[in-house]
């Protein structure tokens, strides 16, 4: 698209935005919709639709503005969903900041001391903590003063890269949760003083998982759901799964499977639980991907997380290479088998939808 066409498109969008003057949407909401409209239009043009066809389909997907009525005082559903999503992202953001600025300095303080080799390590660590506290205090003040700017930039960026942000929420959030878990495992002083048994510490680990994983999952889902209009129904979401969504699904499935390694019991019982959970979760993903139009890219993306675990496990524990391979191949077989079974079962339905 040349410069003249882009200028014409921008003028067209500006005219379209004027239709929302009497609606309940805020200026930020309209800007987000305008960005989504432009991206949708460009995608349709890339799919060889004409200018008028692309504009008609794109504006239809966005929807018409709701005029002001006597129900004006009722909160707009879109705004409520947006506030819910931003609250979840605030929780995930605090979790990540806590891992970076509180948990990691505690875990790696000896590593930092070994690098700098100060004369007095206790004094060095104490000054490090004070310095980080002052820096964070100043940064939070600056962010508060420019909160409107950062919020607008963040929400606009979410509009363009919802799937990417969902991946960030999962990966960074789970990393932050894992850091907190490692701190509990590495520094079990409180558990030892209070006489907690290993079973009690395992139960506390389950509690931590029950907090971190749902929070991260809901934040990722709310992000995709808010900005992906096609995900209104489960089948429509499945039909529009791309490689980013498939990667997210693989990460979400791998997390409870990885967590099941801490279950108490014999190795045989633990392996049975892991394999059973792997077959169940990746069969569900394979069935979901069977609705998708991009089989190779989505299946490949869905198995990236298990592949990474297999490689890392084989490198870190050479004696367990075979069992890591069994875990990985089980997920791949479940994923591909369920995909082809689902493809066969609803092939006429998918063809009709396309």
Short mmCIF file of C-alpha atoms in Angstrom, two decimals:
data_model
loop_
_atom_site.label_atom_id
_atom_site.label_comp_id
_atom_site.label_asym_id
_atom_site.label_seq_id
_atom_site.Cartn_x
_atom_site.Cartn_y
_atom_site.Cartn_z
CA UNK A 1 0.00 0.00 0.00
CA UNK A 2 1.51 3.30 -1.10
CA UNK A 3 1.58 6.61 0.77
CA UNK A 4 -1.53 7.97 -0.98
CA UNK A 5 -3.57 4.90 -0.09
CA UNK A 6 -2.43 5.02 3.54
CA UNK A 7 -3.40 8.70 3.76
CA UNK A 8 -6.81 7.90 2.29
CA UNK A 9 -7.26 5.09 4.81
CA UNK A 10 -6.35 7.37 7.73
CA UNK A 11 -8.89 9.96 6.52
CA UNK A 12 -11.50 7.24 6.21
CA UNK A 13 -10.80 6.05 9.75
CA UNK A 14 -11.02 9.60 11.10
CA UNK A 15 -14.46 9.94 9.52
CA UNK A 16 -15.47 6.58 10.95
CA UNK A 17 -14.38 7.65 14.45
CA UNK A 18 -16.77 10.59 14.32
CA UNK A 19 -19.68 8.13 14.41
CA UNK A 20 -18.79 7.36 18.03
CA UNK A 21 -19.29 10.94 19.19
CA UNK A 22 -22.63 10.10 20.81
CA UNK A 23 -21.71 6.71 22.17
CA UNK A 24 -20.77 5.60 25.66
CA UNK A 25 -17.20 4.81 24.62
CA UNK A 26 -14.30 6.85 25.93
CA UNK A 27 -11.75 8.48 23.66
CA UNK A 28 -9.21 5.78 24.54
CA UNK A 29 -11.76 3.08 23.64
CA UNK A 30 -12.39 4.66 20.25
CA UNK A 31 -8.65 4.88 19.57
CA UNK A 32 -8.26 1.19 20.40
CA UNK A 33 -11.11 0.29 18.06
CA UNK A 34 -9.55 2.44 15.33
CA UNK A 35 -6.24 0.57 15.63
CA UNK A 36 -8.08 -2.75 15.51
CA UNK A 37 -10.09 -1.58 12.49
CA UNK A 38 -6.93 -0.60 10.61
CA UNK A 39 -5.16 -3.88 11.37
CA UNK A 40 -8.23 -5.89 10.33
CA UNK A 41 -8.56 -3.89 7.11
CA UNK A 42 -4.90 -4.41 6.19
CA UNK A 43 -5.17 -8.15 6.89
CA UNK A 44 -8.21 -8.41 4.62
CA UNK A 45 -6.47 -6.43 1.88
CA UNK A 46 -3.52 -8.81 2.16
CA UNK A 47 -6.03 -11.65 1.64
CA UNK A 48 -6.83 -10.15 -1.81
CA UNK A 49 -10.12 -8.48 -0.88
CA UNK A 50 -10.93 -5.26 -2.67
CA UNK A 51 -10.82 -1.91 -0.92
CA UNK A 52 -14.58 -1.67 -0.40
CA UNK A 53 -14.93 -5.33 0.58
CA UNK A 54 -12.14 -5.09 3.14
CA UNK A 55 -13.60 -1.93 4.65
CA UNK A 56 -17.11 -3.40 4.81
CA UNK A 57 -15.95 -6.61 6.50
CA UNK A 58 -13.60 -4.79 8.90
CA UNK A 59 -16.25 -2.28 10.05
CA UNK A 60 -18.77 -5.11 10.40
CA UNK A 61 -16.39 -6.99 12.70
CA UNK A 62 -15.86 -3.93 14.87
CA UNK A 63 -19.60 -3.26 15.14
CA UNK A 64 -21.70 -0.14 15.20
CA UNK A 65 -21.46 2.53 17.91
CA UNK A 66 -24.07 2.36 20.65
CA UNK A 67 -25.94 5.68 20.89
CA UNK A 68 -26.68 7.31 24.22
CA UNK A 69 -30.00 6.11 25.70
CA UNK A 70 -31.76 6.13 29.04
CA UNK A 71 -29.47 3.25 29.94
CA UNK A 72 -26.56 5.66 29.74
CA UNK A 73 -25.82 5.35 33.46
CA UNK A 74 -25.26 1.59 33.19
CA UNK A 75 -21.59 0.63 32.80
CA UNK A 76 -20.58 -0.42 29.31
CA UNK A 77 -19.76 -4.12 29.11
CA UNK A 78 -16.64 -3.42 27.07
CA UNK A 79 -15.34 -1.00 29.68
CA UNK A 80 -16.05 -3.51 32.44
CA UNK A 81 -14.14 -6.19 30.56
CA UNK A 82 -11.29 -3.77 29.97
CA UNK A 83 -11.12 -2.83 33.66
CA UNK A 84 -11.15 -6.52 34.60
CA UNK A 85 -8.32 -7.22 32.15
CA UNK A 86 -6.26 -4.29 33.42
CA UNK A 87 -6.76 -5.41 37.03
CA UNK A 88 -5.48 -8.89 36.15
CA UNK A 89 -2.49 -7.42 34.34
CA UNK A 90 -1.79 -5.27 37.38
CA UNK A 91 -1.70 -8.41 39.53
CA UNK A 92 0.59 -10.23 37.10
CA UNK A 93 2.78 -7.13 36.84
CA UNK A 94 3.17 -6.92 40.61
CA UNK A 95 4.04 -10.62 40.67
CA UNK A 96 6.77 -10.09 38.05
CA UNK A 97 8.15 -6.98 39.77
CA UNK A 98 8.21 -8.83 43.08
CA UNK A 99 10.22 -11.65 41.51
CA UNK A 100 12.69 -9.21 39.92
CA UNK A 101 13.26 -6.80 42.79
CA UNK A 102 12.59 -8.87 45.92
CA UNK A 103 12.92 -12.60 45.23
CA UNK A 104 15.88 -12.58 42.83
CA UNK A 105 18.11 -10.36 45.02
CA UNK A 106 17.57 -12.82 47.84
CA UNK A 107 18.22 -15.90 45.70
CA UNK A 108 21.29 -14.55 43.91
CA UNK A 109 22.86 -12.36 46.60
CA UNK A 110 25.77 -14.76 47.06
CA UNK A 111 26.36 -14.82 43.30
CA UNK A 112 26.53 -11.02 43.25
CA UNK A 113 28.95 -11.06 46.19
CA UNK A 114 31.20 -13.56 44.43
CA UNK A 115 31.32 -11.34 41.34
CA UNK A 116 32.10 -8.03 43.10
CA UNK A 117 34.04 -9.58 46.03
CA UNK A 118 33.50 -6.72 48.52
CA UNK A 119 35.45 -6.49 51.78
CA UNK A 120 32.26 -6.70 53.82
CA UNK A 121 29.60 -8.82 52.11
CA UNK A 122 26.85 -8.07 54.66
CA UNK A 123 27.32 -4.34 54.28
CA UNK A 124 27.44 -4.68 50.48
CA UNK A 125 24.13 -6.59 50.36
CA UNK A 126 22.52 -4.14 52.80
CA UNK A 127 23.53 -1.16 50.64
CA UNK A 128 22.33 -3.00 47.54
CA UNK A 129 18.87 -3.43 49.04
CA UNK A 130 18.72 0.21 50.12
CA UNK A 131 19.76 1.40 46.67
CA UNK A 132 17.13 -0.74 44.94
CA UNK A 133 14.45 0.55 47.32
CA UNK A 134 15.32 4.18 46.52
CA UNK A 135 15.39 3.50 42.76
CA UNK A 136 12.01 1.78 42.87
CA UNK A 137 10.49 4.58 44.95
CA UNK A 138 11.61 7.20 42.42
CA UNK A 139 10.43 5.10 39.46
CA UNK A 140 6.98 4.59 40.97
CA UNK A 141 6.65 8.35 41.49
CA UNK A 142 7.59 9.02 37.87
CA UNK A 143 5.18 6.37 36.60
CA UNK A 144 2.38 7.83 38.74
CA UNK A 145 2.97 11.30 37.31
CA UNK A 146 2.74 9.93 33.75
CA UNK A 147 0.17 7.21 34.49
CA UNK A 148 -2.23 8.34 31.74
CA UNK A 149 0.49 8.20 29.10
CA UNK A 150 1.69 4.74 30.13
CA UNK A 151 -1.83 3.32 30.38
CA UNK A 152 -2.76 4.57 26.91
CA UNK A 153 0.45 3.24 25.40
CA UNK A 154 -0.01 -0.09 27.14
CA UNK A 155 -3.65 -0.57 26.08
CA UNK A 156 -2.89 0.46 22.49
CA UNK A 157 -0.02 -1.98 22.43
CA UNK A 158 -2.32 -4.69 23.78
CA UNK A 159 -4.70 -4.01 20.91
CA UNK A 160 -2.02 -4.71 18.33
CA UNK A 161 -0.30 -7.63 20.08
CA UNK A 162 -2.90 -9.37 22.26
CA UNK A 163 -1.57 -12.88 21.59
CA UNK A 164 2.02 -11.80 22.20
CA UNK A 165 1.06 -10.21 25.51
CA UNK A 166 -0.78 -13.37 26.52
CA UNK A 167 2.43 -15.34 25.92
CA UNK A 168 4.35 -12.79 28.01
CA UNK A 169 1.80 -13.12 30.82
CA UNK A 170 2.19 -16.90 30.85
CA UNK A 171 5.97 -17.13 30.50
CA UNK A 172 6.91 -14.19 32.72
CA UNK A 173 4.16 -14.90 35.24
CA UNK A 174 5.08 -18.56 35.59
CA UNK A 175 8.74 -17.60 35.87
CA UNK A 176 7.87 -15.19 38.67
CA UNK A 177 5.78 -17.83 40.43
CA UNK A 178 8.60 -20.34 40.04
CA UNK A 179 11.06 -17.87 41.58
CA UNK A 180 8.83 -17.51 44.62
CA UNK A 181 8.52 -21.28 44.87
CA UNK A 182 12.29 -21.75 44.63
CA UNK A 183 12.75 -19.24 47.43
CA UNK A 184 10.47 -21.28 49.64
CA UNK A 185 12.32 -24.49 48.78
CA UNK A 186 15.82 -23.00 49.04
CA UNK A 187 15.18 -21.18 52.31
CA UNK A 188 12.98 -23.54 54.35
CA UNK A 189 14.02 -21.90 57.62
CA UNK A 190 10.48 -20.93 58.61
CA UNK A 191 9.22 -24.41 57.83
CA UNK A 192 12.01 -25.97 59.89
CA UNK A 193 11.47 -23.67 62.87
CA UNK A 194 7.74 -24.34 62.90
CA UNK A 195 8.27 -28.06 62.55
CA UNK A 196 6.57 -28.42 59.18
CA UNK A 197 6.93 -31.83 57.56
CA UNK A 198 7.80 -32.46 53.93
CA UNK A 199 4.16 -33.31 53.25
CA UNK A 200 3.09 -29.94 54.64
CA UNK A 201 5.61 -28.15 52.48
CA UNK A 202 4.31 -30.07 49.46
CA UNK A 203 0.77 -29.00 50.35
CA UNK A 204 1.97 -25.39 50.57
CA UNK A 205 3.54 -25.79 47.13
CA UNK A 206 0.18 -26.93 45.78
CA UNK A 207 -1.39 -23.85 47.37
CA UNK A 208 1.16 -21.62 45.62
CA UNK A 209 0.38 -23.32 42.31
CA UNK A 210 -3.33 -22.85 42.97
CA UNK A 211 -2.72 -19.12 43.28
CA UNK A 212 -0.18 -18.42 40.53
CA UNK A 213 -1.50 -20.61 37.71
CA UNK A 214 -5.18 -19.50 37.73
CA UNK A 215 -4.15 -15.84 37.98
CA UNK A 216 -1.83 -16.12 34.98
CA UNK A 217 -4.26 -18.24 32.98
CA UNK A 218 -7.18 -15.85 33.52
CA UNK A 219 -5.01 -12.82 32.65
CA UNK A 220 -3.92 -14.46 29.38
CA UNK A 221 -7.46 -15.56 28.52
CA UNK A 222 -8.95 -12.15 29.33
CA UNK A 223 -6.39 -10.48 27.05
CA UNK A 224 -7.19 -12.73 24.09
CA UNK A 225 -10.92 -12.68 24.77
CA UNK A 226 -11.12 -8.88 24.99
CA UNK A 227 -9.32 -8.13 21.75
CA UNK A 228 -10.29 -11.19 19.68
CA UNK A 229 -13.90 -10.72 18.66
CA UNK A 230 -13.85 -14.10 16.92
CA UNK A 231 -13.40 -15.90 20.26
CA UNK A 232 -16.99 -15.34 21.37
CA UNK A 233 -17.74 -19.05 21.08
CA UNK A 234 -15.47 -22.02 21.67
CA UNK A 235 -15.73 -23.31 18.10
CA UNK A 236 -15.10 -19.86 16.61
CA UNK A 237 -12.02 -19.50 18.78
CA UNK A 238 -10.77 -22.89 17.60
CA UNK A 239 -11.30 -21.96 13.95
CA UNK A 240 -9.19 -18.82 14.39
CA UNK A 241 -6.32 -20.40 16.34
CA UNK A 242 -2.95 -19.24 15.01
CA UNK A 243 0.55 -20.29 16.00
CA UNK A 244 0.62 -17.81 18.89
CA UNK A 245 -2.58 -19.21 20.35
CA UNK A 246 -1.25 -22.75 19.89
CA UNK A 247 1.96 -21.81 21.71
CA UNK A 248 -0.12 -20.42 24.58
CA UNK A 249 -2.18 -23.62 24.75
CA UNK A 250 0.98 -25.73 24.85
CA UNK A 251 2.45 -23.60 27.64
CA UNK A 252 -0.74 -23.77 29.66
CA UNK A 253 -0.94 -27.56 29.28
CA UNK A 254 2.72 -28.11 30.12
CA UNK A 255 2.48 -26.14 33.37
CA UNK A 256 0.22 -28.52 35.38
CA UNK A 257 2.09 -31.49 33.84
CA UNK A 258 5.41 -30.08 35.03
CA UNK A 259 3.95 -29.33 38.44
CA UNK A 260 2.78 -32.96 38.79
CA UNK A 261 6.45 -34.02 39.12
CA UNK A 262 6.31 -32.99 42.80
CA UNK A 263 3.52 -35.44 43.66
CA UNK A 264 4.42 -37.84 46.43
CA UNK A 265 4.53 -41.58 45.80
CA UNK A 266 6.66 -44.06 43.91
CA UNK A 267 8.25 -43.27 40.55
CA UNK A 268 5.75 -45.56 38.83
CA UNK A 269 2.77 -43.71 40.34
CA UNK A 270 4.26 -40.32 39.49
CA UNK A 271 5.01 -41.40 35.90
CA UNK A 272 1.44 -42.70 35.52
CA UNK A 273 0.03 -39.37 36.68
CA UNK A 274 2.30 -37.40 34.34
CA UNK A 275 1.53 -39.57 31.29
CA UNK A 276 -2.22 -39.61 31.99
CA UNK A 277 -2.32 -35.84 32.39
CA UNK A 278 -0.22 -35.40 29.23
CA UNK A 279 -2.57 -37.57 27.16
CA UNK A 280 -5.65 -35.77 28.49
CA UNK A 281 -4.48 -32.17 28.04
CA UNK A 282 -2.72 -32.56 24.70
CA UNK A 283 -5.61 -34.59 23.29
CA UNK A 284 -7.86 -31.63 24.11
CA UNK A 285 -5.44 -29.28 22.36
CA UNK A 286 -5.24 -31.56 19.33
CA UNK A 287 -9.02 -31.59 19.11
CA UNK A 288 -9.10 -27.79 19.28
CA UNK A 289 -6.44 -27.48 16.58
CA UNK A 290 -8.43 -29.78 14.29
CA UNK A 291 -10.74 -26.82 13.61
CA UNK A 292 -7.80 -24.61 12.63
CA UNK A 293 -6.80 -23.90 9.04
CA UNK A 294 -3.04 -23.96 9.67
CA UNK A 295 -2.30 -27.51 10.76
CA UNK A 296 1.49 -27.60 10.55
CA UNK A 297 2.25 -24.27 12.23
CA UNK A 298 -0.26 -24.72 15.07
CA UNK A 299 0.78 -28.30 15.87
CA UNK A 300 4.45 -27.32 15.80
CA UNK A 301 3.82 -24.33 18.08
CA UNK A 302 1.77 -26.41 20.54
CA UNK A 303 4.64 -28.85 21.06
CA UNK A 304 7.36 -26.23 21.60
CA UNK A 305 6.94 -26.18 25.40
CA UNK A 306 7.16 -30.01 25.74
CA UNK A 307 10.11 -30.00 23.33
CA UNK A 308 11.91 -27.43 25.47
CA UNK A 309 11.29 -29.47 28.63
CA UNK A 310 12.59 -32.61 26.91
CA UNK A 311 15.79 -30.89 25.76
CA UNK A 312 16.44 -29.15 29.07
CA UNK A 313 15.67 -32.28 31.07
CA UNK A 314 17.99 -34.39 28.94
CA UNK A 315 20.81 -31.87 29.31
CA UNK A 316 20.43 -31.42 33.07
CA UNK A 317 19.79 -35.08 33.92
CA UNK A 318 21.50 -37.48 31.53
CA UNK A 319 20.29 -40.52 33.45
CA UNK A 320 16.66 -39.56 32.84
CA UNK A 321 16.95 -38.90 29.11
CA UNK A 322 14.82 -41.90 28.17
CA UNK A 323 11.97 -41.03 30.53
CA UNK A 324 11.99 -37.40 29.34
CA UNK A 325 11.74 -38.70 25.77
CA UNK A 326 8.79 -40.93 26.74
CA UNK A 327 7.01 -37.96 28.32
CA UNK A 328 7.62 -35.86 25.21
CA UNK A 329 6.64 -38.44 22.62
CA UNK A 330 3.45 -39.21 24.59
CA UNK A 331 2.34 -35.59 24.27
CA UNK A 332 3.18 -35.46 20.56
CA UNK A 333 1.30 -38.69 19.82
CA UNK A 334 -1.73 -37.49 21.81
CA UNK A 335 -1.63 -34.12 20.05
CA UNK A 336 -1.38 -35.47 16.49
CA UNK A 337 -3.77 -38.39 17.02
CA UNK A 338 -6.47 -36.19 18.50
CA UNK A 339 -5.96 -33.67 15.72
CA UNK A 340 -6.57 -36.21 12.94
CA UNK A 341 -9.47 -37.82 14.79
CA UNK A 342 -11.11 -34.44 15.24
CA UNK A 343 -10.38 -33.48 11.64
CA UNK A 344 -12.12 -36.62 10.43
CA UNK A 345 -15.12 -36.19 12.71
CA UNK A 346 -16.00 -32.61 11.77
CA UNK A 347 -14.42 -32.21 8.33
CA UNK A 348 -17.79 -31.32 6.66
CA UNK A 349 -18.47 -28.68 9.33
CA UNK A 350 -15.04 -27.08 8.90
CA UNK A 351 -15.36 -27.08 5.11
CA UNK A 352 -18.74 -25.38 5.36
CA UNK A 353 -17.38 -22.72 7.73
CA UNK A 354 -14.49 -21.97 5.38
#
